[in-house]
Amino acid sequence: MSQGKLIVKPLGRSVVPNALASHFKLDIETIDKDEFPNFEQKFPLNQVPVFIGRNGFKLTEAIAIIVYLTNLIEDEKTKSVLLGANAEEQAQVLRQLSFTNSELIDTFAKFALILIGKAPFNKKLLDEGVAAFQKRVAVLEDRLSEYTYLATESVTVADLFAAAFFALLFTMVYGKDYTDKHPKLMRWFNTVIAHPILAPFINKSAFLEKSVEAAPPKKEKPAKQAKKETPAPKAAEKPAEQPAEQQKKPKHPLEALGKPTFVLDDWKRKYSNEDTRPVALPWFWDHYNPEEYSIWKVDYKYNDELTLTFMSNNLVGGFFNRLTGSIKYMFGCLVVYGENNNNGIVGAVMVRGQDAVPAFNVAPDWESYEFSKLDPTKEEDKEFINNMWAWDKPVVVNGESREIADGKVLK
Ligand SMILES: N[C@@H](CCC(=O)N[C@@H](CS)C(=O)NCC(=O)O)C(=O)O
């Protein structure tokens, strides 16, 4: 008989309980919250993680579960390293677990939801939230300027818990522009996420390149709104640092294909500024040259691992950020269809030339996607491209019609 059941989601406060059970091969059954019958009736706050042991022993609260699971580890030495070896160390571990669970996560939740558009846009609340969060990060950095780890001289569960939280932060809101400014934090973070307990649970390829920028809340038609707000940049409007960088960089392989007659920036502007169905798409098909550009159906390979739709959309955002080096040769949309814990990513992307690889392989995670060439002379394929780019109808996946929850334009 197993020692109990651990009910989790594959992110947030569940990561460390999950990682401990897995790494130490604890005799515990891990169950996704959505697979657990009547979860909310049994746990009215509807929150994970939850541990259900033998003889009616139950735990909620991540900190309690982490400490309990660590105490199930047989090796006493490992246990005392992870939880602290004496009363002072144990108190410091609890202190840092608590700091992450309330000070960091709660402060973060308030402003992050605004940033990702899941809470009403309010500049004052956002600014206050960011400032409050930064104050707390500064407290951690203060500690890390003198010590390698948060609570003791070794990696404890407090480090694992905090690093798992920062991994969420770097997947949801903050990118390289933030991490570059926090070298002490990042030195610690990179060490802790490489720890064998945590490493298998961290997906570095999902970390954002650029931080999410504050934007007014989405209106009725998110796709069109987003398009109108950010007209396609003209070459001259590209960020100032680019020309100098470009001179140093070797030429993109697609440069060798020469100048096409179909001017991508013209199309991007049309798409951004005109109504998609009545104006932009007819313009596109009038001007499209299949010898210069190919169009690909793009499918995410690991839809089964996706959880919340906004996380899937962040994944797309991260992928698009990593495609920046090829953006001159590409245009397309990827959408997230379905709902939380049952969603997928699909889309259509046009690239210069007849091969998808040279355009996509600038992104380290390009192999997480499958590319199948579309043939716009076939009505079915043309319709698929129109639907992906107009993004206004449900998408048919395996014969099933699925609502589009979110999406992003690559332009
Ligand atoms: N105080 C609780 C908070 C738990 C909590 O907020 N869990 C979040 C995930 S980190 C949750 O379950 N949210 C609802 C959901 O994911 O369905 C703890 O420390 O465990």
PDB file of C-alpha atoms in Angstrom, residues 149-389:
ATOM      1  CA  TYR A 149      22.086  29.743  -0.671  1.00  0.00           C
ATOM      2  CA  LEU A 150      19.032  31.142   1.074  1.00  0.00           C
ATOM      3  CA  ALA A 151      18.906  29.358   4.405  1.00  0.00           C
ATOM      4  CA  THR A 152      22.116  27.414   5.083  1.00  0.00           C
ATOM      5  CA  GLU A 153      25.410  26.709   3.328  1.00  0.00           C
ATOM      6  CA  SER A 154      23.757  24.020   1.156  1.00  0.00           C
ATOM      7  CA  VAL A 155      20.738  23.702  -1.113  1.00  0.00           C
ATOM      8  CA  THR A 156      17.711  23.234   1.127  1.00  0.00           C
ATOM      9  CA  VAL A 157      14.040  22.795   0.289  1.00  0.00           C
ATOM     10  CA  ALA A 158      13.765  26.581   0.709  1.00  0.00           C
ATOM     11  CA  ASP A 159      16.084  27.089  -2.277  1.00  0.00           C
ATOM     12  CA  LEU A 160      14.195  24.517  -4.333  1.00  0.00           C
ATOM     13  CA  PHE A 161      10.851  26.124  -3.525  1.00  0.00           C
ATOM     14  CA  ALA A 162      12.029  29.657  -4.282  1.00  0.00           C
ATOM     15  CA  ALA A 163      13.799  28.619  -7.502  1.00  0.00           C
ATOM     16  CA  ALA A 164      10.674  26.779  -8.706  1.00  0.00           C
ATOM     17  CA  PHE A 165       8.777  30.001  -8.138  1.00  0.00           C
ATOM     18  CA  PHE A 166      11.329  32.071 -10.088  1.00  0.00           C
ATOM     19  CA  ALA A 167      11.099  29.547 -12.928  1.00  0.00           C
ATOM     20  CA  LEU A 168       7.376  30.355 -13.079  1.00  0.00           C
ATOM     21  CA  LEU A 169       8.177  34.065 -13.007  1.00  0.00           C
ATOM     22  CA  PHE A 170      10.580  33.683 -15.940  1.00  0.00           C
ATOM     23  CA  THR A 171       7.990  31.699 -17.879  1.00  0.00           C
ATOM     24  CA  MET A 172       5.173  34.107 -17.233  1.00  0.00           C
ATOM     25  CA  VAL A 173       6.407  37.690 -17.018  1.00  0.00           C
ATOM     26  CA  TYR A 174      10.112  38.404 -16.843  1.00  0.00           C
ATOM     27  CA  GLY A 175      12.645  37.795 -19.602  1.00  0.00           C
ATOM     28  CA  LYS A 176      16.310  38.355 -20.265  1.00  0.00           C
ATOM     29  CA  ASP A 177      16.076  42.134 -19.812  1.00  0.00           C
ATOM     30  CA  TYR A 178      15.134  41.450 -16.163  1.00  0.00           C
ATOM     31  CA  THR A 179      17.519  38.569 -15.511  1.00  0.00           C
ATOM     32  CA  ASP A 180      20.462  40.552 -16.945  1.00  0.00           C
ATOM     33  CA  LYS A 181      19.894  43.109 -14.210  1.00  0.00           C
ATOM     34  CA  HIS A 182      19.918  40.516 -11.430  1.00  0.00           C
ATOM     35  CA  PRO A 183      23.225  38.653 -11.638  1.00  0.00           C
ATOM     36  CA  LYS A 184      23.295  37.552  -7.988  1.00  0.00           C
ATOM     37  CA  LEU A 185      19.802  36.188  -8.162  1.00  0.00           C
ATOM     38  CA  MET A 186      20.586  34.430 -11.428  1.00  0.00           C
ATOM     39  CA  ARG A 187      23.818  32.895 -10.177  1.00  0.00           C
ATOM     40  CA  TRP A 188      21.831  31.332  -7.328  1.00  0.00           C
ATOM     41  CA  PHE A 189      18.846  30.458  -9.554  1.00  0.00           C
ATOM     42  CA  ASN A 190      20.954  28.698 -12.185  1.00  0.00           C
ATOM     43  CA  THR A 191      22.753  26.685  -9.528  1.00  0.00           C
ATOM     44  CA  VAL A 192      19.540  25.607  -7.827  1.00  0.00           C
ATOM     45  CA  ILE A 193      17.606  24.671 -10.977  1.00  0.00           C
ATOM     46  CA  ALA A 194      20.531  22.447 -11.972  1.00  0.00           C
ATOM     47  CA  HIS A 195      20.154  20.510  -8.704  1.00  0.00           C
ATOM     48  CA  PRO A 196      19.202  16.907  -9.526  1.00  0.00           C
ATOM     49  CA  ILE A 197      15.975  17.112  -7.494  1.00  0.00           C
ATOM     50  CA  LEU A 198      14.676  20.116  -9.405  1.00  0.00           C
ATOM     51  CA  ALA A 199      16.322  19.927 -12.855  1.00  0.00           C
ATOM     52  CA  PRO A 200      13.848  17.459 -14.457  1.00  0.00           C
ATOM     53  CA  PHE A 201      10.973  19.768 -13.536  1.00  0.00           C
ATOM     54  CA  ILE A 202      12.346  22.956 -15.073  1.00  0.00           C
ATOM     55  CA  ASN A 203      11.669  23.726 -18.719  1.00  0.00           C
ATOM     56  CA  LYS A 204      14.276  26.331 -19.582  1.00  0.00           C
ATOM     57  CA  SER A 205      13.103  26.570 -23.173  1.00  0.00           C
ATOM     58  CA  ALA A 206       9.867  28.127 -21.903  1.00  0.00           C
ATOM     59  CA  PHE A 207      11.693  31.045 -20.261  1.00  0.00           C
ATOM     60  CA  LEU A 208      10.793  34.342 -21.881  1.00  0.00           C
ATOM     61  CA  GLU A 209      13.301  36.270 -23.926  1.00  0.00           C
ATOM     62  CA  LYS A 210      11.563  39.590 -23.358  1.00  0.00           C
ATOM     63  CA  SER A 211       9.552  40.640 -20.344  1.00  0.00           C
ATOM     64  CA  VAL A 212       5.812  40.941 -20.806  1.00  0.00           C
ATOM     65  CA  GLU A 213       4.857  44.557 -21.242  1.00  0.00           C
ATOM     66  CA  ALA A 214       1.937  46.151 -19.506  1.00  0.00           C
ATOM     67  CA  ALA A 215      -0.977  46.597 -21.874  1.00  0.00           C
ATOM     68  CA  PRO A 216      -4.579  47.695 -21.522  1.00  0.00           C
ATOM     69  CA  PRO A 217      -6.950  44.742 -21.077  1.00  0.00           C
ATOM     70  CA  LYS A 218      -8.048  42.769 -24.091  1.00  0.00           C
ATOM     71  CA  LYS A 219     -11.259  43.881 -25.675  1.00  0.00           C
ATOM     72  CA  GLU A 220     -13.779  41.736 -27.493  1.00  0.00           C
ATOM     73  CA  LYS A 221     -11.563  40.798 -30.409  1.00  0.00           C
ATOM     74  CA  PRO A 222      -8.111  40.293 -28.991  1.00  0.00           C
ATOM     75  CA  ALA A 223      -6.525  39.364 -32.315  1.00  0.00           C
ATOM     76  CA  LYS A 224      -7.613  42.472 -34.155  1.00  0.00           C
ATOM     77  CA  GLN A 225      -6.933  44.783 -31.242  1.00  0.00           C
ATOM     78  CA  ALA A 226      -3.431  43.501 -30.842  1.00  0.00           C
ATOM     79  CA  LYS A 227      -2.808  43.878 -34.524  1.00  0.00           C
ATOM     80  CA  LYS A 228      -4.020  47.481 -34.692  1.00  0.00           C
ATOM     81  CA  GLU A 229      -2.030  48.605 -31.704  1.00  0.00           C
ATOM     82  CA  THR A 230       1.298  47.503 -33.104  1.00  0.00           C
ATOM     83  CA  PRO A 231       1.620  48.249 -36.796  1.00  0.00           C
ATOM     84  CA  ALA A 232       4.392  46.296 -38.450  1.00  0.00           C
ATOM     85  CA  PRO A 233       7.672  48.101 -37.934  1.00  0.00           C
ATOM     86  CA  LYS A 234       9.356  49.558 -40.980  1.00  0.00           C
ATOM     87  CA  ALA A 235      12.998  48.751 -41.352  1.00  0.00           C
ATOM     88  CA  ALA A 236      13.915  52.242 -40.164  1.00  0.00           C
ATOM     89  CA  GLU A 237      11.828  51.842 -37.015  1.00  0.00           C
ATOM     90  CA  LYS A 238      13.635  48.767 -35.759  1.00  0.00           C
ATOM     91  CA  PRO A 239      15.392  49.190 -32.383  1.00  0.00           C
ATOM     92  CA  ALA A 240      18.487  51.339 -32.559  1.00  0.00           C
ATOM     93  CA  GLU A 241      20.959  48.664 -31.490  1.00  0.00           C
ATOM     94  CA  GLN A 242      20.124  46.392 -34.388  1.00  0.00           C
ATOM     95  CA  PRO A 243      22.099  47.812 -37.298  1.00  0.00           C
ATOM     96  CA  ALA A 244      25.417  47.678 -35.421  1.00  0.00           C
ATOM     97  CA  GLU A 245      24.721  44.156 -34.215  1.00  0.00           C
ATOM     98  CA  GLN A 246      23.687  43.037 -37.649  1.00  0.00           C
ATOM     99  CA  GLN A 247      26.973  44.163 -39.137  1.00  0.00           C
ATOM    100  CA  LYS A 248      28.889  41.915 -36.785  1.00  0.00           C
ATOM    101  CA  LYS A 249      26.606  38.923 -37.127  1.00  0.00           C
ATOM    102  CA  PRO A 250      27.044  36.500 -39.996  1.00  0.00           C
ATOM    103  CA  LYS A 251      24.345  36.860 -42.607  1.00  0.00           C
ATOM    104  CA  HIS A 252      21.162  34.884 -42.172  1.00  0.00           C
ATOM    105  CA  PRO A 253      21.221  31.910 -44.595  1.00  0.00           C
ATOM    106  CA  LEU A 254      17.921  33.055 -46.120  1.00  0.00           C
ATOM    107  CA  GLU A 255      19.610  36.291 -47.207  1.00  0.00           C
ATOM    108  CA  ALA A 256      21.181  34.223 -49.984  1.00  0.00           C
ATOM    109  CA  LEU A 257      17.781  33.800 -51.621  1.00  0.00           C
ATOM    110  CA  GLY A 258      17.886  37.449 -52.643  1.00  0.00           C
ATOM    111  CA  LYS A 259      15.227  40.091 -52.600  1.00  0.00           C
ATOM    112  CA  PRO A 260      11.714  38.755 -53.161  1.00  0.00           C
ATOM    113  CA  THR A 261       9.087  40.600 -55.180  1.00  0.00           C
ATOM    114  CA  PHE A 262       6.552  40.014 -52.412  1.00  0.00           C
ATOM    115  CA  VAL A 263       7.412  42.674 -49.839  1.00  0.00           C
ATOM    116  CA  LEU A 264       6.827  41.128 -46.429  1.00  0.00           C
ATOM    117  CA  ASP A 265       6.654  44.459 -44.623  1.00  0.00           C
ATOM    118  CA  ASP A 266       3.868  45.601 -46.977  1.00  0.00           C
ATOM    119  CA  TRP A 267       1.905  42.494 -46.086  1.00  0.00           C
ATOM    120  CA  LYS A 268       2.587  42.902 -42.370  1.00  0.00           C
ATOM    121  CA  ARG A 269       1.314  46.459 -42.549  1.00  0.00           C
ATOM    122  CA  LYS A 270      -1.804  45.387 -44.448  1.00  0.00           C
ATOM    123  CA  TYR A 271      -2.465  42.669 -41.917  1.00  0.00           C
ATOM    124  CA  SER A 272      -1.940  45.056 -39.017  1.00  0.00           C
ATOM    125  CA  ASN A 273      -4.023  47.898 -40.300  1.00  0.00           C
ATOM    126  CA  GLU A 274      -6.845  46.387 -42.356  1.00  0.00           C
ATOM    127  CA  ASP A 275      -9.700  44.084 -41.505  1.00  0.00           C
ATOM    128  CA  THR A 276      -8.357  40.596 -41.960  1.00  0.00           C
ATOM    129  CA  ARG A 277     -11.152  38.757 -43.818  1.00  0.00           C
ATOM    130  CA  PRO A 278     -12.512  41.421 -46.146  1.00  0.00           C
ATOM    131  CA  VAL A 279      -9.319  43.318 -47.010  1.00  0.00           C
ATOM    132  CA  ALA A 280      -6.012  41.832 -45.829  1.00  0.00           C
ATOM    133  CA  LEU A 281      -6.473  38.200 -46.884  1.00  0.00           C
ATOM    134  CA  PRO A 282      -7.689  38.974 -50.443  1.00  0.00           C
ATOM    135  CA  TRP A 283      -4.689  41.326 -50.787  1.00  0.00           C
ATOM    136  CA  PHE A 284      -2.416  38.551 -49.582  1.00  0.00           C
ATOM    137  CA  TRP A 285      -3.639  36.001 -52.125  1.00  0.00           C
ATOM    138  CA  ASP A 286      -3.369  38.571 -54.929  1.00  0.00           C
ATOM    139  CA  HIS A 287       0.281  39.207 -54.092  1.00  0.00           C
ATOM    140  CA  TYR A 288       1.509  35.881 -52.696  1.00  0.00           C
ATOM    141  CA  ASN A 289       4.274  34.229 -54.706  1.00  0.00           C
ATOM    142  CA  PRO A 290       4.618  30.512 -53.896  1.00  0.00           C
ATOM    143  CA  GLU A 291       8.057  30.391 -55.496  1.00  0.00           C
ATOM    144  CA  GLU A 292       9.384  32.907 -53.001  1.00  0.00           C
ATOM    145  CA  TYR A 293       7.556  31.811 -49.874  1.00  0.00           C
ATOM    146  CA  SER A 294       6.206  28.545 -48.485  1.00  0.00           C
ATOM    147  CA  ILE A 295       3.479  28.240 -45.861  1.00  0.00           C
ATOM    148  CA  TRP A 296       3.609  25.689 -43.060  1.00  0.00           C
ATOM    149  CA  LYS A 297       1.188  24.180 -40.634  1.00  0.00           C
ATOM    150  CA  VAL A 298       2.878  24.319 -37.247  1.00  0.00           C
ATOM    151  CA  ASP A 299       1.822  21.894 -34.501  1.00  0.00           C
ATOM    152  CA  TYR A 300       3.200  21.847 -30.986  1.00  0.00           C
ATOM    153  CA  LYS A 301       4.377  18.299 -30.294  1.00  0.00           C
ATOM    154  CA  TYR A 302       3.612  18.183 -26.588  1.00  0.00           C
ATOM    155  CA  ASN A 303       0.028  19.384 -26.295  1.00  0.00           C
ATOM    156  CA  ASP A 304      -0.537  16.733 -23.608  1.00  0.00           C
ATOM    157  CA  GLU A 305       1.814  18.610 -21.306  1.00  0.00           C
ATOM    158  CA  LEU A 306       0.046  21.955 -21.621  1.00  0.00           C
ATOM    159  CA  THR A 307      -1.942  23.128 -18.629  1.00  0.00           C
ATOM    160  CA  LEU A 308      -3.390  26.632 -18.404  1.00  0.00           C
ATOM    161  CA  THR A 309      -4.211  28.345 -21.698  1.00  0.00           C
ATOM    162  CA  PHE A 310      -2.358  31.512 -20.732  1.00  0.00           C
ATOM    163  CA  MET A 311       0.742  29.431 -20.042  1.00  0.00           C
ATOM    164  CA  SER A 312       0.413  27.866 -23.503  1.00  0.00           C
ATOM    165  CA  ASN A 313       0.135  31.337 -24.975  1.00  0.00           C
ATOM    166  CA  ASN A 314       3.254  32.384 -23.052  1.00  0.00           C
ATOM    167  CA  LEU A 315       5.022  29.405 -24.540  1.00  0.00           C
ATOM    168  CA  VAL A 316       4.095  30.691 -28.006  1.00  0.00           C
ATOM    169  CA  GLY A 317       5.261  34.182 -26.994  1.00  0.00           C
ATOM    170  CA  GLY A 318       8.603  32.797 -25.861  1.00  0.00           C
ATOM    171  CA  PHE A 319       8.976  30.835 -29.093  1.00  0.00           C
ATOM    172  CA  PHE A 320       8.212  33.930 -31.173  1.00  0.00           C
ATOM    173  CA  ASN A 321      10.727  35.967 -29.172  1.00  0.00           C
ATOM    174  CA  ARG A 322      13.346  33.357 -29.931  1.00  0.00           C
ATOM    175  CA  LEU A 323      12.481  33.604 -33.642  1.00  0.00           C
ATOM    176  CA  THR A 324      13.426  37.296 -33.720  1.00  0.00           C
ATOM    177  CA  GLY A 325      16.561  36.505 -35.752  1.00  0.00           C
ATOM    178  CA  SER A 326      14.382  35.239 -38.615  1.00  0.00           C
ATOM    179  CA  ILE A 327      11.510  37.667 -38.337  1.00  0.00           C
ATOM    180  CA  LYS A 328      12.498  39.402 -41.617  1.00  0.00           C
ATOM    181  CA  TYR A 329      11.675  36.171 -43.412  1.00  0.00           C
ATOM    182  CA  MET A 330       8.525  35.080 -41.626  1.00  0.00           C
ATOM    183  CA  PHE A 331       4.921  35.845 -40.887  1.00  0.00           C
ATOM    184  CA  GLY A 332       2.201  33.804 -39.237  1.00  0.00           C
ATOM    185  CA  CYS A 333      -0.048  33.089 -36.292  1.00  0.00           C
ATOM    186  CA  LEU A 334      -0.124  30.367 -33.692  1.00  0.00           C
ATOM    187  CA  VAL A 335      -3.287  29.957 -31.674  1.00  0.00           C
ATOM    188  CA  VAL A 336      -4.101  28.189 -28.440  1.00  0.00           C
ATOM    189  CA  TYR A 337      -7.335  26.217 -28.741  1.00  0.00           C
ATOM    190  CA  GLY A 338      -9.353  24.547 -26.009  1.00  0.00           C
ATOM    191  CA  GLU A 339      -9.472  25.270 -22.320  1.00  0.00           C
ATOM    192  CA  ASN A 340      -7.336  24.963 -19.195  1.00  0.00           C
ATOM    193  CA  ASN A 341      -5.866  21.484 -18.916  1.00  0.00           C
ATOM    194  CA  ASN A 342      -7.123  20.492 -22.324  1.00  0.00           C
ATOM    195  CA  ASN A 343      -5.568  22.721 -24.929  1.00  0.00           C
ATOM    196  CA  GLY A 344      -3.207  22.687 -27.862  1.00  0.00           C
ATOM    197  CA  ILE A 345      -1.135  24.952 -30.063  1.00  0.00           C
ATOM    198  CA  VAL A 346      -1.463  25.087 -33.829  1.00  0.00           C
ATOM    199  CA  GLY A 347      -0.964  27.664 -36.525  1.00  0.00           C
ATOM    200  CA  ALA A 348       0.189  28.654 -39.990  1.00  0.00           C
ATOM    201  CA  VAL A 349       3.488  30.366 -40.717  1.00  0.00           C
ATOM    202  CA  MET A 350       4.867  31.624 -44.016  1.00  0.00           C
ATOM    203  CA  VAL A 351       8.639  31.521 -44.485  1.00  0.00           C
ATOM    204  CA  ARG A 352      11.030  32.685 -47.192  1.00  0.00           C
ATOM    205  CA  GLY A 353      12.114  29.796 -49.390  1.00  0.00           C
ATOM    206  CA  GLN A 354      10.802  26.259 -49.634  1.00  0.00           C
ATOM    207  CA  ASP A 355      12.227  24.869 -46.403  1.00  0.00           C
ATOM    208  CA  ALA A 356      10.961  25.621 -42.891  1.00  0.00           C
ATOM    209  CA  VAL A 357      14.194  24.756 -41.089  1.00  0.00           C
ATOM    210  CA  PRO A 358      16.467  27.760 -41.872  1.00  0.00           C
ATOM    211  CA  ALA A 359      13.765  30.130 -40.673  1.00  0.00           C
ATOM    212  CA  PHE A 360      12.745  28.220 -37.542  1.00  0.00           C
ATOM    213  CA  ASN A 361      16.032  26.821 -36.332  1.00  0.00           C
ATOM    214  CA  VAL A 362      17.174  30.149 -34.887  1.00  0.00           C
ATOM    215  CA  ALA A 363      14.898  29.275 -31.931  1.00  0.00           C
ATOM    216  CA  PRO A 364      16.492  26.645 -29.684  1.00  0.00           C
ATOM    217  CA  ASP A 365      13.078  25.060 -29.060  1.00  0.00           C
ATOM    218  CA  TRP A 366      12.072  24.787 -32.734  1.00  0.00           C
ATOM    219  CA  GLU A 367      12.123  21.005 -32.581  1.00  0.00           C
ATOM    220  CA  SER A 368       9.239  21.081 -30.109  1.00  0.00           C
ATOM    221  CA  TYR A 369       7.088  21.860 -33.129  1.00  0.00           C
ATOM    222  CA  GLU A 370       6.149  19.841 -36.180  1.00  0.00           C
ATOM    223  CA  PHE A 371       6.093  21.544 -39.572  1.00  0.00           C
ATOM    224  CA  SER A 372       3.982  20.315 -42.499  1.00  0.00           C
ATOM    225  CA  LYS A 373       4.007  22.149 -45.779  1.00  0.00           C
ATOM    226  CA  LEU A 374       0.678  23.516 -46.920  1.00  0.00           C
ATOM    227  CA  ASP A 375      -0.410  23.751 -50.530  1.00  0.00           C
ATOM    228  CA  PRO A 376      -2.508  26.885 -50.996  1.00  0.00           C
ATOM    229  CA  THR A 377      -3.694  25.670 -54.414  1.00  0.00           C
ATOM    230  CA  LYS A 378      -5.751  23.198 -52.390  1.00  0.00           C
ATOM    231  CA  GLU A 379      -8.909  24.867 -51.117  1.00  0.00           C
ATOM    232  CA  GLU A 380      -8.638  23.040 -47.796  1.00  0.00           C
ATOM    233  CA  ASP A 381      -5.115  24.293 -47.076  1.00  0.00           C
ATOM    234  CA  LYS A 382      -5.941  27.830 -48.170  1.00  0.00           C
ATOM    235  CA  GLU A 383      -8.952  27.820 -45.858  1.00  0.00           C
ATOM    236  CA  PHE A 384      -6.755  26.609 -42.982  1.00  0.00           C
ATOM    237  CA  ILE A 385      -4.301  29.471 -43.560  1.00  0.00           C
ATOM    238  CA  ASN A 386      -7.151  32.011 -43.730  1.00  0.00           C
ATOM    239  CA  ASN A 387      -8.629  30.655 -40.511  1.00  0.00           C
ATOM    240  CA  MET A 388      -5.350  30.734 -38.653  1.00  0.00           C
ATOM    241  CA  TRP A 389      -4.534  34.252 -39.742  1.00  0.00           C
TER     242      TRP A 389
END
